[in-house]
Amino acid sequence: MRTRPAIRFAPLALALAALVLAALVLAAPTARAADTPDPVADAKAFQKFYTQKFPKVKFEDFVNGPYSMNEDMHRQWEEKEQFPPYEFALEAGKEMFSKPFKNGKTYADCFPNGGIGIRQNYPYFDEKEGKVVTLELALNRCREANGEAPVSYVKDEMASLTAYMAFTSRGKPMDIKIPNDPRALQAYENGKRYFYTRRGQLNFSCATCHVQSPGERIRAEILAPALGILNAMPIYRSEWSGMGTTSRRFTTCNSQIRGVPLNPQDDEYRDLEYYLSYVSNGLPISGPGARP
Amino acid sequence: MRTLLLISGFLVASMAPALAASEADFKSAYAAAEAAEKEAGQLRNQWTTTEAALAAAKKSAAGGDFEQAVASSKEAEALAKASIFQATSEKERWKDMEIR
């Protein structure tokens, strides 16, 4: 008599166990898939997020940052482009680019296609070095290889040089590649982690402003979407009263959230640039840009 | 009554030096703050406010205000520990914000 209830419930228990097992089997690959880096799927989801959030913004317009966020801002950008504030830097960059080093060589000797129209391929993963190489880093390495002292990564000469190189690449779609090398995938993943990790006393991540709040105001400024944010680099910022590079943007973002910035071109920043550029693949280079 | 007053006066006088922070107190508080900030640095997550509190502690100590120097050191230590907590908790939590 005592065994009867147990017998009666046995099929139910078995069915429940089978359900739990099936759920575990089904859930396991999903959890693994979520943790396996998949840059192609990431980029697709990233771009879909912004195009759905801002259905009125044309895909190629995301490179205009805050100026893409509403019609008023877009008009401001069009007016600014009549007499762009980055023009002086552009001219200086062109001059610097063609002026020979003391050994007679020029920047053109360090880059494919003489450095013209190649901005969309930077940063790239250097399989020899096992690290990400940004355009800024490549420019300073070029200087050093030719017996010149490196320049500051954040403004002035570096901003002018990258402005010129970006200008010669305008309209070309960002084309960042991740080679079949686990180190490249790791660099991409590190960049992604940096982008989403909260830091600084204000407990902000890059995503707090540029994913959660693009188009919103932070004090007097309208936040830019992360999609295409590096395509416009370097930029003239009214706030800086001058030009600034990607390195300048990263380090000042860190200080603004009360975090001690890393050194320009530290691995974290190089990886961050790799990730952000990759997920903006297909968007045109628009640099140099101008921002409020 | 006079005896009570005398005893009270003696007690206050003898406790005063014990309450005031000394250079040794500052050195110990500063070392603790500096160690925590070093740990935050290893996690690549230092805060500018921690650095500012450490600088303020040094400045107060240089001016002989060890009371303030100890207070600033303790503030720096608390900030550094908060930044360590942030870096540790973000090791996995960043994924919650990811666009998928």
mmCIF file of C-alpha atoms in Angstrom:
data_model
loop_
_atom_site.group_PDB
_atom_site.id
_atom_site.type_symbol
_atom_site.label_atom_id
_atom_site.label_comp_id
_atom_site.label_asym_id
_atom_site.label_seq_id
_atom_site.Cartn_x
_atom_site.Cartn_y
_atom_site.Cartn_z
ATOM 1 C CA MET A 1 0.000 0.000 0.000
ATOM 2 C CA ARG A 2 2.818 2.344 0.877
ATOM 3 C CA THR A 3 4.530 1.929 -2.450
ATOM 4 C CA ARG A 4 1.419 2.783 -4.438
ATOM 5 C CA PRO A 5 1.837 6.624 -4.343
ATOM 6 C CA ALA A 6 5.492 6.297 -5.311
ATOM 7 C CA ILE A 7 4.578 4.125 -8.253
ATOM 8 C CA ARG A 8 1.824 6.506 -9.210
ATOM 9 C CA PHE A 9 4.237 9.475 -9.227
ATOM 10 C CA ALA A 10 7.157 7.692 -10.828
ATOM 11 C CA PRO A 11 6.135 8.473 -14.433
ATOM 12 C CA LEU A 12 5.589 12.101 -13.465
ATOM 13 C CA ALA A 13 9.005 12.325 -11.828
ATOM 14 C CA LEU A 14 10.588 10.692 -14.848
ATOM 15 C CA ALA A 15 8.868 13.123 -17.177
ATOM 16 C CA LEU A 16 10.005 16.042 -15.050
ATOM 17 C CA ALA A 17 13.580 14.752 -15.001
ATOM 18 C CA ALA A 18 13.489 14.342 -18.778
ATOM 19 C CA LEU A 19 12.215 17.901 -19.158
ATOM 20 C CA VAL A 20 14.954 19.299 -16.910
ATOM 21 C CA LEU A 21 17.579 17.292 -18.799
ATOM 22 C CA ALA A 22 16.243 18.469 -22.146
ATOM 23 C CA ALA A 23 16.261 22.063 -20.937
ATOM 24 C CA LEU A 24 19.861 21.708 -19.769
ATOM 25 C CA VAL A 25 20.961 20.128 -23.048
ATOM 26 C CA LEU A 26 19.234 22.860 -25.028
ATOM 27 C CA ALA A 27 20.533 25.661 -22.819
ATOM 28 C CA ALA A 28 24.153 24.532 -22.751
ATOM 29 C CA PRO A 29 25.054 25.312 -26.394
ATOM 30 C CA THR A 30 23.239 28.679 -26.161
ATOM 31 C CA ALA A 31 25.249 29.716 -23.108
ATOM 32 C CA ARG A 32 28.455 28.621 -24.803
ATOM 33 C CA ALA A 33 27.527 30.392 -28.021
ATOM 34 C CA ALA A 34 26.929 33.612 -26.111
ATOM 35 C CA ASP A 35 30.444 33.485 -24.660
ATOM 36 C CA THR A 36 32.217 32.534 -27.877
ATOM 37 C CA PRO A 37 33.437 35.662 -29.654
ATOM 38 C CA ASP A 38 31.583 36.169 -32.906
ATOM 39 C CA PRO A 39 32.630 39.519 -34.409
ATOM 40 C CA VAL A 40 30.394 39.124 -37.472
ATOM 41 C CA ALA A 41 27.292 38.608 -35.325
ATOM 42 C CA ASP A 42 28.420 41.408 -32.982
ATOM 43 C CA ALA A 43 28.760 43.914 -35.821
ATOM 44 C CA LYS A 44 25.380 42.910 -37.225
ATOM 45 C CA ALA A 45 23.671 43.309 -33.848
ATOM 46 C CA PHE A 46 25.532 46.571 -33.163
ATOM 47 C CA GLN A 47 24.455 48.168 -36.427
ATOM 48 C CA LYS A 48 20.901 46.853 -36.076
ATOM 49 C CA PHE A 49 20.651 48.377 -32.603
ATOM 50 C CA TYR A 50 21.402 51.892 -33.888
ATOM 51 C CA THR A 51 19.411 51.701 -37.086
ATOM 52 C CA GLN A 52 16.383 50.546 -35.070
ATOM 53 C CA LYS A 53 16.921 53.163 -32.373
ATOM 54 C CA PHE A 54 17.219 55.929 -34.965
ATOM 55 C CA PRO A 55 15.120 54.785 -37.931
ATOM 56 C CA LYS A 56 15.171 58.261 -39.517
ATOM 57 C CA VAL A 57 18.974 58.484 -39.609
ATOM 58 C CA LYS A 58 20.524 57.270 -42.860
ATOM 59 C CA PHE A 59 23.092 54.539 -42.237
ATOM 60 C CA GLU A 60 26.001 56.564 -43.658
ATOM 61 C CA ASP A 61 25.006 59.590 -41.543
ATOM 62 C CA PHE A 62 25.936 57.918 -38.256
ATOM 63 C CA VAL A 63 29.530 59.009 -38.922
ATOM 64 C CA ASN A 64 28.445 62.585 -38.233
ATOM 65 C CA GLY A 65 27.983 61.819 -34.545
ATOM 66 C CA PRO A 66 25.775 64.289 -32.704
ATOM 67 C CA TYR A 67 25.071 66.090 -35.984
ATOM 68 C CA SER A 68 23.206 63.024 -37.209
ATOM 69 C CA MET A 69 20.855 62.995 -34.239
ATOM 70 C CA ASN A 70 18.331 65.608 -35.343
ATOM 71 C CA GLU A 71 17.563 68.034 -38.166
ATOM 72 C CA ASP A 72 18.732 71.147 -36.319
ATOM 73 C CA MET A 73 22.061 69.580 -35.538
ATOM 74 C CA HIS A 74 22.379 68.348 -39.111
ATOM 75 C CA ARG A 75 21.867 71.893 -40.401
ATOM 76 C CA GLN A 76 24.551 73.129 -38.000
ATOM 77 C CA TRP A 77 26.929 70.532 -39.421
ATOM 78 C CA GLU A 78 26.186 71.556 -43.003
ATOM 79 C CA GLU A 79 26.918 75.183 -42.131
ATOM 80 C CA LYS A 80 30.106 74.236 -40.319
ATOM 81 C CA GLU A 81 31.310 72.308 -43.346
ATOM 82 C CA GLN A 82 31.230 75.547 -45.397
ATOM 83 C CA PHE A 83 34.245 76.813 -43.452
ATOM 84 C CA PRO A 84 35.457 73.739 -41.607
ATOM 85 C CA PRO A 85 37.515 74.469 -38.490
ATOM 86 C CA TYR A 86 39.838 71.547 -39.258
ATOM 87 C CA GLU A 87 41.040 73.117 -42.510
ATOM 88 C CA PHE A 88 44.259 74.525 -41.022
ATOM 89 C CA ALA A 89 45.191 71.134 -39.611
ATOM 90 C CA LEU A 90 44.441 69.520 -42.954
ATOM 91 C CA GLU A 91 46.801 71.869 -44.784
ATOM 92 C CA ALA A 92 49.503 71.447 -42.145
ATOM 93 C CA GLY A 93 49.092 67.667 -42.376
ATOM 94 C CA LYS A 94 49.468 67.679 -46.143
ATOM 95 C CA GLU A 95 52.657 69.694 -45.859
ATOM 96 C CA MET A 96 54.096 67.487 -43.114
ATOM 97 C CA PHE A 97 53.206 64.364 -45.030
ATOM 98 C CA SER A 98 55.161 65.376 -48.116
ATOM 99 C CA LYS A 99 58.114 67.022 -46.357
ATOM 100 C CA PRO A 100 61.071 64.625 -46.368
ATOM 101 C CA PHE A 101 62.681 63.465 -43.101
ATOM 102 C CA LYS A 102 66.362 64.235 -42.532
ATOM 103 C CA ASN A 103 67.228 60.986 -44.303
ATOM 104 C CA GLY A 104 65.304 62.032 -47.404
ATOM 105 C CA LYS A 105 62.445 59.572 -46.967
ATOM 106 C CA THR A 106 58.836 60.566 -46.315
ATOM 107 C CA TYR A 107 55.789 59.099 -44.568
ATOM 108 C CA ALA A 108 54.712 57.745 -47.934
ATOM 109 C CA ASP A 109 57.612 55.279 -47.784
ATOM 110 C CA CYS A 110 56.165 53.647 -44.653
ATOM 111 C CA PHE A 111 52.651 52.928 -45.895
ATOM 112 C CA PRO A 112 50.957 50.916 -48.606
ATOM 113 C CA ASN A 113 49.812 53.027 -51.573
ATOM 114 C CA GLY A 114 52.075 55.824 -50.356
ATOM 115 C CA GLY A 115 49.693 56.390 -47.425
ATOM 116 C CA ILE A 116 46.935 57.728 -49.667
ATOM 117 C CA GLY A 117 43.379 56.407 -49.264
ATOM 118 C CA ILE A 118 44.243 53.795 -46.649
ATOM 119 C CA ARG A 119 42.652 55.150 -43.447
ATOM 120 C CA GLN A 120 39.803 52.632 -43.653
ATOM 121 C CA ASN A 121 42.237 49.754 -43.070
ATOM 122 C CA TYR A 122 43.405 51.030 -39.664
ATOM 123 C CA PRO A 123 43.742 49.690 -37.062
ATOM 124 C CA TYR A 124 44.912 46.292 -38.239
ATOM 125 C CA PHE A 125 46.126 43.240 -36.390
ATOM 126 C CA ASP A 126 49.833 42.672 -36.948
ATOM 127 C CA GLU A 127 50.376 38.927 -36.814
ATOM 128 C CA LYS A 128 54.146 39.341 -36.481
ATOM 129 C CA GLU A 129 53.834 41.526 -33.407
ATOM 130 C CA GLY A 130 50.702 39.799 -32.170
ATOM 131 C CA LYS A 131 49.072 43.156 -31.452
ATOM 132 C CA VAL A 132 46.793 45.791 -32.907
ATOM 133 C CA VAL A 133 48.511 48.602 -34.822
ATOM 134 C CA THR A 134 46.658 51.894 -35.106
ATOM 135 C CA LEU A 135 47.331 54.617 -37.652
ATOM 136 C CA GLU A 136 48.715 56.902 -34.934
ATOM 137 C CA LEU A 137 51.104 54.200 -33.768
ATOM 138 C CA ALA A 138 52.178 53.419 -37.338
ATOM 139 C CA LEU A 139 52.907 57.117 -37.942
ATOM 140 C CA ASN A 140 55.156 57.409 -34.911
ATOM 141 C CA ARG A 141 56.872 54.126 -35.757
ATOM 142 C CA CYS A 142 57.506 55.535 -39.218
ATOM 143 C CA ARG A 143 59.112 58.606 -37.690
ATOM 144 C CA GLU A 144 61.305 56.550 -35.371
ATOM 145 C CA ALA A 145 62.342 54.162 -38.149
ATOM 146 C CA ASN A 146 63.545 57.215 -40.063
ATOM 147 C CA GLY A 147 65.493 58.738 -37.208
ATOM 148 C CA GLU A 148 62.857 61.270 -36.128
ATOM 149 C CA ALA A 149 61.514 61.757 -32.616
ATOM 150 C CA PRO A 150 57.950 60.567 -32.050
ATOM 151 C CA VAL A 151 55.269 63.254 -31.709
ATOM 152 C CA SER A 152 52.526 63.552 -29.106
ATOM 153 C CA TYR A 153 49.690 61.122 -29.733
ATOM 154 C CA VAL A 154 46.948 63.471 -28.688
ATOM 155 C CA LYS A 155 47.063 66.613 -30.840
ATOM 156 C CA ASP A 156 49.007 68.998 -33.074
ATOM 157 C CA GLU A 157 51.252 67.146 -35.547
ATOM 158 C CA MET A 158 49.572 63.760 -35.009
ATOM 159 C CA ALA A 159 46.116 65.275 -35.481
ATOM 160 C CA SER A 160 47.254 67.064 -38.634
ATOM 161 C CA LEU A 161 48.840 63.978 -40.149
ATOM 162 C CA THR A 162 45.855 61.744 -39.433
ATOM 163 C CA ALA A 163 43.525 64.499 -40.688
ATOM 164 C CA TYR A 164 45.285 64.495 -44.038
ATOM 165 C CA MET A 165 45.345 60.703 -44.281
ATOM 166 C CA ALA A 166 41.638 60.508 -43.370
ATOM 167 C CA PHE A 167 40.806 63.195 -45.917
ATOM 168 C CA THR A 168 42.426 61.194 -48.719
ATOM 169 C CA SER A 169 40.240 58.237 -47.689
ATOM 170 C CA ARG A 170 36.905 60.040 -47.367
ATOM 171 C CA GLY A 171 33.947 58.003 -48.515
ATOM 172 C CA LYS A 172 35.801 54.683 -48.394
ATOM 173 C CA PRO A 173 33.989 52.165 -46.202
ATOM 174 C CA MET A 174 35.711 51.163 -42.970
ATOM 175 C CA ASP A 175 37.276 47.792 -43.672
ATOM 176 C CA ILE A 176 38.786 46.248 -40.555
ATOM 177 C CA LYS A 177 39.787 42.611 -40.756
ATOM 178 C CA ILE A 178 40.182 40.038 -38.041
ATOM 179 C CA PRO A 179 42.659 37.453 -39.281
ATOM 180 C CA ASN A 180 42.307 33.796 -38.399
ATOM 181 C CA ASP A 181 44.553 34.155 -35.370
ATOM 182 C CA PRO A 182 43.330 33.559 -31.810
ATOM 183 C CA ARG A 183 45.349 36.567 -30.654
ATOM 184 C CA ALA A 184 43.427 38.827 -33.030
ATOM 185 C CA LEU A 185 40.134 37.505 -31.734
ATOM 186 C CA GLN A 186 41.366 38.029 -28.184
ATOM 187 C CA ALA A 187 42.359 41.631 -28.994
ATOM 188 C CA TYR A 188 38.883 42.208 -30.422
ATOM 189 C CA GLU A 189 37.287 40.664 -27.338
ATOM 190 C CA ASN A 190 39.493 42.764 -25.018
ATOM 191 C CA GLY A 191 38.399 45.886 -26.872
ATOM 192 C CA LYS A 192 34.773 44.916 -26.496
ATOM 193 C CA ARG A 193 35.226 44.278 -22.771
ATOM 194 C CA TYR A 194 36.888 47.675 -22.346
ATOM 195 C CA PHE A 195 34.009 49.361 -24.179
ATOM 196 C CA TYR A 196 31.355 47.897 -21.893
ATOM 197 C CA THR A 197 33.254 47.959 -18.568
ATOM 198 C CA ARG A 198 32.239 50.622 -16.073
ATOM 199 C CA ARG A 199 35.103 52.614 -14.646
ATOM 200 C CA GLY A 200 35.921 55.884 -12.921
ATOM 201 C CA GLN A 201 34.225 57.293 -9.850
ATOM 202 C CA LEU A 202 31.160 58.124 -11.954
ATOM 203 C CA ASN A 203 30.814 54.408 -12.751
ATOM 204 C CA PHE A 204 30.410 54.973 -16.498
ATOM 205 C CA SER A 205 31.435 52.738 -19.353
ATOM 206 C CA CYS A 206 31.904 53.954 -22.927
ATOM 207 C CA ALA A 207 28.522 52.297 -23.564
ATOM 208 C CA THR A 208 26.785 54.305 -20.843
ATOM 209 C CA CYS A 209 27.036 57.413 -23.006
ATOM 210 C CA HIS A 210 27.380 56.045 -26.514
ATOM 211 C CA VAL A 211 24.997 53.057 -26.412
ATOM 212 C CA GLN A 212 22.465 53.876 -23.724
ATOM 213 C CA SER A 213 22.208 57.613 -24.314
ATOM 214 C CA PRO A 214 23.159 58.769 -27.838
ATOM 215 C CA GLY A 215 21.064 61.758 -28.848
ATOM 216 C CA GLU A 216 20.548 62.692 -25.183
ATOM 217 C CA ARG A 217 22.200 65.672 -23.590
ATOM 218 C CA ILE A 218 24.992 65.474 -21.070
ATOM 219 C CA ARG A 219 25.193 69.021 -19.796
ATOM 220 C CA ALA A 220 25.209 71.140 -22.980
ATOM 221 C CA GLU A 221 26.420 68.413 -25.316
ATOM 222 C CA ILE A 222 24.526 65.898 -27.391
ATOM 223 C CA LEU A 223 26.041 62.451 -27.077
ATOM 224 C CA ALA A 224 27.215 60.708 -30.233
ATOM 225 C CA PRO A 225 26.298 57.136 -31.131
ATOM 226 C CA ALA A 226 29.205 54.682 -30.897
ATOM 227 C CA LEU A 227 28.415 53.476 -34.408
ATOM 228 C CA GLY A 228 30.773 55.295 -36.769
ATOM 229 C CA ILE A 229 32.273 57.373 -33.972
ATOM 230 C CA LEU A 230 35.861 56.726 -35.098
ATOM 231 C CA ASN A 231 35.169 57.206 -38.808
ATOM 232 C CA ALA A 232 35.282 60.984 -38.255
ATOM 233 C CA MET A 233 38.605 61.027 -36.411
ATOM 234 C CA PRO A 234 40.578 63.184 -35.925
ATOM 235 C CA ILE A 235 38.204 65.964 -34.934
ATOM 236 C CA TYR A 236 38.220 69.656 -34.250
ATOM 237 C CA ARG A 237 36.353 70.163 -30.982
ATOM 238 C CA SER A 238 35.119 73.547 -29.984
ATOM 239 C CA GLU A 239 35.446 72.378 -26.372
ATOM 240 C CA TRP A 240 39.172 71.754 -26.936
ATOM 241 C CA SER A 241 39.598 74.828 -29.124
ATOM 242 C CA GLY A 242 41.648 72.629 -31.366
ATOM 243 C CA MET A 243 42.191 69.283 -32.993
ATOM 244 C CA GLY A 244 42.304 65.979 -31.200
ATOM 245 C CA THR A 245 43.104 62.405 -32.155
ATOM 246 C CA THR A 246 41.445 59.130 -31.225
ATOM 247 C CA SER A 247 43.975 58.881 -28.379
ATOM 248 C CA ARG A 248 42.834 62.263 -27.109
ATOM 249 C CA ARG A 249 39.188 61.210 -27.282
ATOM 250 C CA PHE A 250 39.829 58.012 -25.293
ATOM 251 C CA THR A 251 41.955 59.635 -22.602
ATOM 252 C CA THR A 252 39.619 62.582 -22.076
ATOM 253 C CA CYS A 253 36.603 60.261 -21.893
ATOM 254 C CA ASN A 254 38.376 58.446 -19.071
ATOM 255 C CA SER A 255 39.195 61.632 -17.157
ATOM 256 C CA GLN A 256 35.665 62.970 -17.595
ATOM 257 C CA ILE A 257 34.313 59.987 -15.681
ATOM 258 C CA ARG A 258 36.996 60.517 -13.043
ATOM 259 C CA GLY A 259 39.130 57.621 -14.122
ATOM 260 C CA VAL A 260 42.903 57.925 -14.454
ATOM 261 C CA PRO A 261 43.526 57.607 -18.205
ATOM 262 C CA LEU A 262 45.968 55.009 -19.473
ATOM 263 C CA ASN A 263 48.865 56.042 -21.666
ATOM 264 C CA PRO A 264 47.925 56.752 -25.277
ATOM 265 C CA GLN A 265 48.418 53.614 -27.379
ATOM 266 C CA ASP A 266 48.431 51.271 -24.393
ATOM 267 C CA ASP A 267 47.119 47.841 -25.397
ATOM 268 C CA GLU A 268 43.645 48.536 -23.986
ATOM 269 C CA TYR A 269 43.151 51.613 -26.169
ATOM 270 C CA ARG A 270 44.529 49.857 -29.247
ATOM 271 C CA ASP A 271 42.119 46.968 -28.702
ATOM 272 C CA LEU A 272 39.230 49.346 -28.055
ATOM 273 C CA GLU A 273 39.918 51.102 -31.348
ATOM 274 C CA TYR A 274 40.050 47.709 -33.085
ATOM 275 C CA TYR A 275 36.645 46.689 -31.678
ATOM 276 C CA LEU A 276 34.925 50.025 -32.325
ATOM 277 C CA SER A 277 36.266 50.249 -35.859
ATOM 278 C CA TYR A 278 35.307 46.674 -36.673
ATOM 279 C CA VAL A 279 31.687 47.095 -35.604
ATOM 280 C CA SER A 280 31.532 50.216 -37.818
ATOM 281 C CA ASN A 281 32.720 48.322 -40.896
ATOM 282 C CA GLY A 282 30.885 49.483 -44.006
ATOM 283 C CA LEU A 283 30.402 53.048 -42.813
ATOM 284 C CA PRO A 284 32.345 55.675 -44.797
ATOM 285 C CA ILE A 285 35.438 57.433 -43.513
ATOM 286 C CA SER A 286 34.409 61.042 -42.906
ATOM 287 C CA GLY A 287 37.427 62.441 -41.064
ATOM 288 C CA PRO A 288 38.592 64.951 -40.278
ATOM 289 C CA GLY A 289 35.455 65.959 -38.458
ATOM 290 C CA ALA A 290 34.211 68.823 -36.332
ATOM 291 C CA ARG A 291 32.339 68.482 -33.072
ATOM 292 C CA PRO A 292 30.829 70.938 -30.569
ATOM 293 C CA MET B 1 34.300 70.227 43.497
ATOM 294 C CA ARG B 2 37.779 71.673 43.112
ATOM 295 C CA THR B 3 39.230 68.168 43.097
ATOM 296 C CA LEU B 4 36.767 67.124 40.390
ATOM 297 C CA LEU B 5 37.727 70.113 38.270
ATOM 298 C CA LEU B 6 41.397 69.387 38.751
ATOM 299 C CA ILE B 7 40.933 65.759 37.737
ATOM 300 C CA SER B 8 38.904 66.769 34.693
ATOM 301 C CA GLY B 9 41.536 69.303 33.680
ATOM 302 C CA PHE B 10 44.266 66.706 34.058
ATOM 303 C CA LEU B 11 42.329 64.177 31.988
ATOM 304 C CA VAL B 12 41.677 66.645 29.157
ATOM 305 C CA ALA B 13 45.301 67.741 29.158
ATOM 306 C CA SER B 14 46.587 64.179 29.085
ATOM 307 C CA MET B 15 44.188 63.073 26.309
ATOM 308 C CA ALA B 16 44.869 65.957 23.934
ATOM 309 C CA PRO B 17 48.158 64.643 22.560
ATOM 310 C CA ALA B 18 46.598 61.193 22.185
ATOM 311 C CA LEU B 19 43.734 62.576 20.026
ATOM 312 C CA ALA B 20 45.867 64.742 17.762
ATOM 313 C CA ALA B 21 47.242 62.818 14.791
ATOM 314 C CA SER B 22 50.975 62.484 14.607
ATOM 315 C CA GLU B 23 53.350 62.145 11.686
ATOM 316 C CA ALA B 24 53.475 58.415 12.399
ATOM 317 C CA ASP B 25 49.692 58.200 12.121
ATOM 318 C CA PHE B 26 49.855 59.965 8.766
ATOM 319 C CA LYS B 27 52.614 57.688 7.488
ATOM 320 C CA SER B 28 50.649 54.607 8.414
ATOM 321 C CA ALA B 29 47.353 55.894 6.921
ATOM 322 C CA TYR B 30 49.124 57.067 3.765
ATOM 323 C CA ALA B 31 50.911 53.740 3.294
ATOM 324 C CA ALA B 32 47.579 51.892 3.517
ATOM 325 C CA ALA B 33 46.012 54.235 0.959
ATOM 326 C CA GLU B 34 48.990 53.968 -1.344
ATOM 327 C CA ALA B 35 48.917 50.166 -1.204
ATOM 328 C CA ALA B 36 45.212 50.108 -2.125
ATOM 329 C CA GLU B 37 45.822 52.557 -4.984
ATOM 330 C CA LYS B 38 48.677 50.397 -6.232
ATOM 331 C CA GLU B 39 46.327 47.429 -6.320
ATOM 332 C CA ALA B 40 43.791 49.509 -8.295
ATOM 333 C CA GLY B 41 46.617 50.370 -10.696
ATOM 334 C CA GLN B 42 47.369 46.696 -11.230
ATOM 335 C CA LEU B 43 43.700 46.308 -12.156
ATOM 336 C CA ARG B 44 44.090 49.288 -14.538
ATOM 337 C CA ASN B 45 41.319 51.111 -12.756
ATOM 338 C CA GLN B 46 42.544 54.061 -10.732
ATOM 339 C CA TRP B 47 40.311 57.036 -10.035
ATOM 340 C CA THR B 48 41.358 60.674 -10.371
ATOM 341 C CA THR B 49 39.674 61.423 -7.049
ATOM 342 C CA THR B 50 41.909 58.907 -5.264
ATOM 343 C CA GLU B 51 44.966 60.556 -6.760
ATOM 344 C CA ALA B 52 43.663 63.965 -5.678
ATOM 345 C CA ALA B 53 43.057 62.757 -2.104
ATOM 346 C CA LEU B 54 46.571 61.275 -1.949
ATOM 347 C CA ALA B 55 48.047 64.562 -3.176
ATOM 348 C CA ALA B 56 45.980 66.499 -0.630
ATOM 349 C CA ALA B 57 47.208 64.204 2.157
ATOM 350 C CA LYS B 58 50.830 64.816 1.217
ATOM 351 C CA LYS B 59 50.263 68.560 1.026
ATOM 352 C CA SER B 60 48.642 68.682 4.468
ATOM 353 C CA ALA B 61 51.452 66.605 5.948
ATOM 354 C CA ALA B 62 54.045 68.899 4.393
ATOM 355 C CA GLY B 63 52.287 71.836 6.060
ATOM 356 C CA GLY B 64 52.312 70.028 9.425
ATOM 357 C CA ASP B 65 48.544 69.443 9.512
ATOM 358 C CA PHE B 66 48.636 65.738 10.305
ATOM 359 C CA GLU B 67 44.997 65.678 11.360
ATOM 360 C CA GLN B 68 43.926 66.662 7.861
ATOM 361 C CA ALA B 69 46.629 64.505 6.294
ATOM 362 C CA VAL B 70 45.269 61.408 8.038
ATOM 363 C CA ALA B 71 41.687 62.296 7.031
ATOM 364 C CA SER B 72 42.700 62.706 3.371
ATOM 365 C CA SER B 73 44.685 59.461 3.454
ATOM 366 C CA LYS B 74 41.673 57.607 4.817
ATOM 367 C CA GLU B 75 39.483 59.129 2.108
ATOM 368 C CA ALA B 76 42.020 58.039 -0.526
ATOM 369 C CA GLU B 77 42.066 54.516 0.876
ATOM 370 C CA ALA B 78 38.262 54.296 0.802
ATOM 371 C CA LEU B 79 38.176 55.564 -2.805
ATOM 372 C CA ALA B 80 40.897 53.162 -3.893
ATOM 373 C CA LYS B 81 39.048 50.265 -2.305
ATOM 374 C CA ALA B 82 35.858 51.307 -4.113
ATOM 375 C CA SER B 83 37.732 51.321 -7.431
ATOM 376 C CA ILE B 84 39.084 47.835 -6.684
ATOM 377 C CA PHE B 85 35.551 46.659 -5.936
ATOM 378 C CA GLN B 86 34.349 48.203 -9.203
ATOM 379 C CA ALA B 87 37.072 46.525 -11.267
ATOM 380 C CA THR B 88 36.431 43.176 -9.617
ATOM 381 C CA SER B 89 32.665 43.270 -9.968
ATOM 382 C CA GLU B 90 32.885 44.428 -13.603
ATOM 383 C CA LYS B 91 34.936 41.380 -14.587
ATOM 384 C CA GLU B 92 31.753 39.589 -15.612
ATOM 385 C CA ARG B 93 29.091 42.262 -15.187
ATOM 386 C CA TRP B 94 30.140 44.183 -18.338
ATOM 387 C CA LYS B 95 28.409 41.503 -20.370
ATOM 388 C CA ASP B 96 25.019 42.664 -19.080
ATOM 389 C CA MET B 97 25.357 45.848 -21.116
ATOM 390 C CA GLU B 98 26.496 44.209 -24.331
ATOM 391 C CA ILE B 99 24.426 44.634 -27.496
ATOM 392 C CA ARG B 100 23.539 41.144 -28.666
#
